[in-house]
Amino acid sequence: MVSREELTTVAPAAVSASSLASVPVSPAPAPSSGDGLALAGNGESVLVRVRAGLPELTGALQRVAELILADPAAAARSTIVELAERSGTSPATVTRFCRALGFVGYADLRLAIAGETGRAARTGGWTMDIGREIQPTDPLERVLGQIMAADTQAMHDTASLLDLSEVERAAEAIARADRVDIYGASGSALVGGEMQFCLHRIGIAAWAWTDVHNGLASAALLKSGDVALGVSHSGQTRETIEMIAEASSRGATTIALTSFPRSPLAEVADIVLLTATQATTFRPDALSARHPQLVVLDLLYIAVAQRTHERAHAAFSVTAQAVAGHRSASGKEAS
């Protein structure tokens, strides 16, 4: 089933690979302007950065990226000619792709990929089969292993991508805010609702909006000192972008939670929190993003609670007391 988030998207940003960051390597010649690519470098996982920048690539460069992501270990074993043939491109295209990532050439890229796949194998060989498709006849034990492997890898990749200084900025803004609006559609709305519940329990005035009309009306009432948080894996959901843009125009601090740093949602937000995904059969990226999104928002929530410790502790106490009468003698809530 196609999610609402996938149906209600705007056109992607102009083709660019400036979101692709390199592991530290020796300097490479800058790509020509015709590539539409730019170098970046922050020492993050090369595979994570390729995945994040994939939607911005087109044609031959995208085919090279997709092939590497589909089977990194095989890519690390392939010669440049073999990789070009398997991706239906040319050695020159592969070289251009390498240089866009900040590598001198294909040998350096192979070395970096081999290093990543080797580390994964040493920390748990079962994670190496993440890319395998789940078959309709697979036993549940096998399916469980695939899901655990994919989600575990997504958590590690998210930790690699996440800028903790941005989390701190977001936490400070929410801790000081008079009001917090949270926007999301489809699966992202569920994640936003969870964040609203958590903030509400520690005394933060927070609302979660899924209807664009109600969300826009609420965003129009925000002001300087308020916060608006938009959740969208793709960063292209039209409704979420519109609500965040409206909140920004009213002076609110805006936060984007997305997997794509150069998405339209990220472009209009003051603070960007990044997540990574590992899609599996029957769980495309939009669904696979949910657990990494919850991890990032849980970190953000705890950071807010740390900064509002006295208020948060008092709120927990009074809310627990308020619902105490609705628990059974065993401690479980009565039905």
XYZ file of C-alpha atoms in Angstrom, residues 95-206:
112
model
C 35.589 7.883 -11.192
C 33.338 10.966 -11.253
C 31.207 9.414 -8.539
C 34.291 8.697 -6.405
C 35.540 12.248 -6.720
C 32.112 13.601 -5.792
C 32.539 11.749 -2.514
C 35.998 13.243 -1.980
C 38.094 10.252 -3.019
C 41.077 10.484 -5.362
C 39.862 7.425 -7.233
C 38.109 4.104 -7.093
C 40.858 2.380 -5.116
C 40.254 4.690 -2.158
C 36.489 4.190 -2.338
C 36.933 0.395 -2.392
C 39.179 0.617 0.653
C 36.642 2.702 2.589
C 33.753 0.376 1.739
C 35.822 -2.695 2.596
C 36.670 -1.136 5.946
C 32.995 -0.548 6.751
C 31.834 -3.992 5.702
C 34.756 -5.556 7.550
C 33.853 -3.760 10.787
C 30.242 -4.892 10.433
C 31.364 -8.475 9.957
C 33.569 -8.346 13.063
C 30.844 -6.831 15.266
C 28.237 -9.341 14.133
C 28.336 -11.333 10.944
C 24.542 -11.741 10.907
C 24.220 -8.059 10.021
C 25.929 -8.620 6.688
C 22.746 -10.060 5.141
C 20.707 -6.883 5.598
C 20.223 -6.352 1.872
C 18.648 -9.782 1.326
C 14.997 -9.658 0.275
C 12.492 -11.262 2.638
C 10.684 -14.032 0.796
C 6.998 -14.965 1.328
C 8.109 -18.438 2.424
C 10.770 -17.295 4.917
C 10.232 -18.628 8.462
C 9.489 -16.035 11.127
C 12.844 -16.682 12.768
C 14.567 -15.550 9.549
C 12.252 -12.546 9.189
C 12.913 -11.511 12.789
C 16.651 -11.661 12.152
C 16.296 -9.482 9.056
C 14.218 -6.891 10.899
C 16.608 -6.820 13.853
C 19.611 -6.504 11.556
C 18.067 -3.693 9.523
C 16.882 -1.728 12.550
C 20.179 -2.168 14.382
C 22.109 -0.914 11.370
C 19.703 2.011 10.983
C 20.298 2.985 14.624
C 24.071 2.923 14.164
C 23.801 4.921 10.928
C 21.521 7.470 12.594
C 24.008 7.904 15.430
C 26.685 8.539 12.797
C 24.583 11.147 10.992
C 23.112 12.960 13.976
C 24.637 16.308 14.920
C 24.373 16.460 18.715
C 24.899 20.210 18.720
C 21.687 20.499 16.676
C 19.894 18.299 19.225
C 21.103 20.620 21.982
C 19.860 23.685 20.067
C 16.470 22.044 19.584
C 16.260 21.045 23.254
C 17.116 24.554 24.428
C 14.453 26.046 22.153
C 11.756 23.606 23.316
C 12.690 24.016 26.998
C 12.210 27.803 26.688
C 9.137 27.686 24.444
C 5.685 28.811 25.521
C 4.174 26.478 22.943
C 5.340 23.618 20.697
C 3.520 22.583 17.518
C 4.336 19.211 15.917
C 3.387 18.424 12.310
C 3.411 15.172 10.349
C 1.399 13.078 7.893
C 0.685 9.349 7.754
C 3.367 7.364 9.637
C 5.182 10.566 10.564
C 2.019 11.729 12.328
C 2.247 8.712 14.645
C 5.825 9.601 15.506
C 4.867 13.238 16.089
C 2.017 12.186 18.342
C 4.400 10.152 20.484
C 6.633 13.211 20.919
C 3.644 15.364 21.858
C 2.636 12.866 24.545
C 6.145 12.782 26.016
C 6.462 16.577 26.137
C 2.982 16.939 27.602
C 3.882 14.587 30.483
C 6.729 16.885 31.564
C 4.663 20.051 31.451
C 5.557 21.344 27.972
C 2.566 22.857 26.173
C 2.631 20.788 22.964
